[in-house]
Amino acid sequence: MELTIDQPFDLESTLESGQAHRWKKVDGWYSGVVRGEFIQIRQKGQVVEFCSGPSPEATAAVMLRDYFRLDDDIHAIYSDIGRDSRVAAMVSKYPGLRLLRTEPWECLVAFICSANNNIARIHQLMERMSDEFGNPILLNGQTRHTFPSPADLAEAGEAELRRLGLGFRAPYVDQAARAVLAGKLDLPALVRAPYPEAKAALMEIKGIGSKIADCIAVFSLDKLEAFPIDVWIRRALSEWYFPGQKTPPDRVLLEWAQEHFGRYGGYAQQYLFHGQRLQKKADR
DNA sequence: TTCTGCCCTTGGCA
DNA sequence: ATGCCAAGGGCAG
């Protein structure tokens, strides 16, 4: 089935920008599992072609439009974050890099796993947890697994998670799974909650600090104003906006970024992050 | 209260 | 080879 897209959209940079962790490139197609659907997808110009299962493709098409945030007014967003000239330059260099609307529980686990870790290994851990504790789905002769539910991972427990290689993050994921099961952490409710409230609730979980809470908020809870500050962004902000100064503490950087980048700060952050990484890749 | 330094699992990379 | 680093956070002092 095909999706016709009448706005800036770049499948490759969007799927490979560190927001989603279960996409593999297999002969020109991206293969992944989104919200329980096995998706194989590729882009040719403004046309996106995909196969899906187990649900019918018409159902998956609706789901994918939501996943890719095609409901965003991307021109208004680009215009807003483009008030910053560095972001504007990156938007014109990489048009179509989008935020995704990922599943909150899966996103939460992925970003707990991101602590002091690299993207390749986060992908590996997410895939191992799925293979071990998720349910199999078959499509075009290939098998993938759904991402395990909180109950699945709570049942697996800390020791099993360590065995998969989560290391010191294993107890954090275990505890988060139990909090969701016990109703102490209500992720669907946080989608509707205001950003500060959602962030505070996430930070009650051990292993979720300010940065990881902001990642979960922007990628899965519809908080487009959230602005995750990681090593790349800290470096970029320090070098570009506070040159010749000692790097301000994150609290100060965050306050400044909220004010400077505004209500679509999450989009601006994604461009800064992606631009920095591509630049480094190009330098080598 | 806020800041600093150290530790934590694992593995890819130079 | 072996030390560094990786979309950080917890904890002690």
PDB file of C-alpha atoms in Angstrom, chain A residues 93-190:
ATOM      1  CA  LYS A  93      19.843  21.283   5.022  1.00  0.00           C
ATOM      2  CA  TYR A  94      17.786  18.327   6.284  1.00  0.00           C
ATOM      3  CA  PRO A  95      14.161  19.025   5.331  1.00  0.00           C
ATOM      4  CA  GLY A  96      11.707  16.357   6.405  1.00  0.00           C
ATOM      5  CA  LEU A  97      13.413  15.191   9.573  1.00  0.00           C
ATOM      6  CA  ARG A  98      10.373  14.615  11.768  1.00  0.00           C
ATOM      7  CA  LEU A  99       9.576  13.840  15.345  1.00  0.00           C
ATOM      8  CA  LEU A 100       7.788  10.533  15.839  1.00  0.00           C
ATOM      9  CA  ARG A 101       4.905   9.696  18.145  1.00  0.00           C
ATOM     10  CA  THR A 102       6.280   6.537  19.746  1.00  0.00           C
ATOM     11  CA  GLU A 103       4.575   4.243  22.233  1.00  0.00           C
ATOM     12  CA  PRO A 104       5.156   5.607  25.782  1.00  0.00           C
ATOM     13  CA  TRP A 105       6.113   2.378  27.553  1.00  0.00           C
ATOM     14  CA  GLU A 106       8.523   1.293  24.826  1.00  0.00           C
ATOM     15  CA  CYS A 107       9.974   4.800  24.699  1.00  0.00           C
ATOM     16  CA  LEU A 108      10.450   4.875  28.468  1.00  0.00           C
ATOM     17  CA  VAL A 109      12.388   1.606  28.466  1.00  0.00           C
ATOM     18  CA  ALA A 110      14.484   2.649  25.479  1.00  0.00           C
ATOM     19  CA  PHE A 111      15.569   5.856  27.163  1.00  0.00           C
ATOM     20  CA  ILE A 112      16.296   4.232  30.504  1.00  0.00           C
ATOM     21  CA  CYS A 113      18.581   2.018  28.414  1.00  0.00           C
ATOM     22  CA  SER A 114      20.134   5.093  26.796  1.00  0.00           C
ATOM     23  CA  ALA A 115      21.917   6.141  30.006  1.00  0.00           C
ATOM     24  CA  ASN A 116      25.681   6.164  29.402  1.00  0.00           C
ATOM     25  CA  ASN A 117      25.123   4.000  26.335  1.00  0.00           C
ATOM     26  CA  ASN A 118      25.386   4.268  22.554  1.00  0.00           C
ATOM     27  CA  ILE A 119      22.598   4.092  20.003  1.00  0.00           C
ATOM     28  CA  ALA A 120      23.724   0.827  18.393  1.00  0.00           C
ATOM     29  CA  ARG A 121      23.643  -0.904  21.747  1.00  0.00           C
ATOM     30  CA  ILE A 122      20.260   0.570  22.709  1.00  0.00           C
ATOM     31  CA  HIS A 123      18.870  -0.945  19.501  1.00  0.00           C
ATOM     32  CA  GLN A 124      20.439  -4.266  20.405  1.00  0.00           C
ATOM     33  CA  LEU A 125      18.949  -4.278  23.913  1.00  0.00           C
ATOM     34  CA  MET A 126      15.464  -3.361  22.658  1.00  0.00           C
ATOM     35  CA  GLU A 127      15.614  -6.160  20.111  1.00  0.00           C
ATOM     36  CA  ARG A 128      16.796  -8.715  22.661  1.00  0.00           C
ATOM     37  CA  MET A 129      14.023  -7.831  25.116  1.00  0.00           C
ATOM     38  CA  SER A 130      11.485  -8.197  22.293  1.00  0.00           C
ATOM     39  CA  ASP A 131      12.871 -11.499  21.065  1.00  0.00           C
ATOM     40  CA  GLU A 132      12.921 -12.927  24.580  1.00  0.00           C
ATOM     41  CA  PHE A 133       9.731 -11.546  26.098  1.00  0.00           C
ATOM     42  CA  GLY A 134       7.534 -10.238  23.236  1.00  0.00           C
ATOM     43  CA  ASN A 135       5.141 -12.090  20.926  1.00  0.00           C
ATOM     44  CA  PRO A 136       6.152 -13.221  17.443  1.00  0.00           C
ATOM     45  CA  ILE A 137       4.633 -11.637  14.304  1.00  0.00           C
ATOM     46  CA  LEU A 138       5.133 -13.023  10.808  1.00  0.00           C
ATOM     47  CA  LEU A 139       5.203 -10.922   7.621  1.00  0.00           C
ATOM     48  CA  ASN A 140       6.423 -11.922   4.158  1.00  0.00           C
ATOM     49  CA  GLY A 141       8.292 -14.883   5.591  1.00  0.00           C
ATOM     50  CA  GLN A 142      10.111 -12.840   8.260  1.00  0.00           C
ATOM     51  CA  THR A 143       9.566 -12.960  12.006  1.00  0.00           C
ATOM     52  CA  ARG A 144       9.822 -10.084  14.482  1.00  0.00           C
ATOM     53  CA  HIS A 145       8.498  -9.683  17.999  1.00  0.00           C
ATOM     54  CA  THR A 146       6.292  -7.108  19.693  1.00  0.00           C
ATOM     55  CA  PHE A 147       7.892  -5.050  22.434  1.00  0.00           C
ATOM     56  CA  PRO A 148       7.132  -6.715  25.798  1.00  0.00           C
ATOM     57  CA  SER A 149       4.444  -5.211  28.035  1.00  0.00           C
ATOM     58  CA  PRO A 150       5.143  -3.954  31.579  1.00  0.00           C
ATOM     59  CA  ALA A 151       3.719  -7.271  32.848  1.00  0.00           C
ATOM     60  CA  ASP A 152       6.092  -9.224  30.590  1.00  0.00           C
ATOM     61  CA  LEU A 153       9.160  -7.341  31.829  1.00  0.00           C
ATOM     62  CA  ALA A 154       8.081  -7.356  35.482  1.00  0.00           C
ATOM     63  CA  GLU A 155       7.663 -11.083  35.222  1.00  0.00           C
ATOM     64  CA  ALA A 156      11.071 -11.431  33.593  1.00  0.00           C
ATOM     65  CA  GLY A 157      12.647  -9.502  36.465  1.00  0.00           C
ATOM     66  CA  GLU A 158      15.964  -7.798  37.103  1.00  0.00           C
ATOM     67  CA  ALA A 159      18.197 -10.862  36.794  1.00  0.00           C
ATOM     68  CA  GLU A 160      16.870 -11.749  33.339  1.00  0.00           C
ATOM     69  CA  LEU A 161      17.280  -8.157  32.194  1.00  0.00           C
ATOM     70  CA  ARG A 162      20.879  -8.223  33.383  1.00  0.00           C
ATOM     71  CA  ARG A 163      21.433 -11.421  31.495  1.00  0.00           C
ATOM     72  CA  LEU A 164      20.343  -9.594  28.321  1.00  0.00           C
ATOM     73  CA  GLY A 165      23.028  -6.980  28.947  1.00  0.00           C
ATOM     74  CA  LEU A 166      21.138  -4.055  30.503  1.00  0.00           C
ATOM     75  CA  GLY A 167      23.746  -3.828  33.261  1.00  0.00           C
ATOM     76  CA  PHE A 168      23.072  -1.241  35.970  1.00  0.00           C
ATOM     77  CA  ARG A 169      19.886  -0.228  34.082  1.00  0.00           C
ATOM     78  CA  ALA A 170      18.214  -3.581  34.772  1.00  0.00           C
ATOM     79  CA  PRO A 171      16.779  -2.647  38.200  1.00  0.00           C
ATOM     80  CA  TYR A 172      15.507   0.658  36.775  1.00  0.00           C
ATOM     81  CA  VAL A 173      13.503  -1.079  34.018  1.00  0.00           C
ATOM     82  CA  ASP A 174      12.269  -3.651  36.496  1.00  0.00           C
ATOM     83  CA  GLN A 175      11.101  -0.964  38.906  1.00  0.00           C
ATOM     84  CA  ALA A 176       9.428   1.034  36.120  1.00  0.00           C
ATOM     85  CA  ALA A 177       7.525  -2.052  34.960  1.00  0.00           C
ATOM     86  CA  ARG A 178       6.268  -2.624  38.491  1.00  0.00           C
ATOM     87  CA  ALA A 179       5.250   1.019  38.886  1.00  0.00           C
ATOM     88  CA  VAL A 180       3.149   0.865  35.714  1.00  0.00           C
ATOM     89  CA  LEU A 181       1.575  -2.431  36.786  1.00  0.00           C
ATOM     90  CA  ALA A 182       0.747  -1.033  40.219  1.00  0.00           C
ATOM     91  CA  GLY A 183      -0.887   2.014  38.643  1.00  0.00           C
ATOM     92  CA  LYS A 184       1.652   4.360  40.258  1.00  0.00           C
ATOM     93  CA  LEU A 185       2.792   5.489  36.808  1.00  0.00           C
ATOM     94  CA  ASP A 186      -0.133   6.096  34.436  1.00  0.00           C
ATOM     95  CA  LEU A 187       1.430   6.805  31.045  1.00  0.00           C
ATOM     96  CA  PRO A 188      -1.804   7.370  29.062  1.00  0.00           C
ATOM     97  CA  ALA A 189      -2.815   9.971  31.670  1.00  0.00           C
ATOM     98  CA  LEU A 190       0.524  11.736  31.166  1.00  0.00           C
TER      99      LEU A 190
END
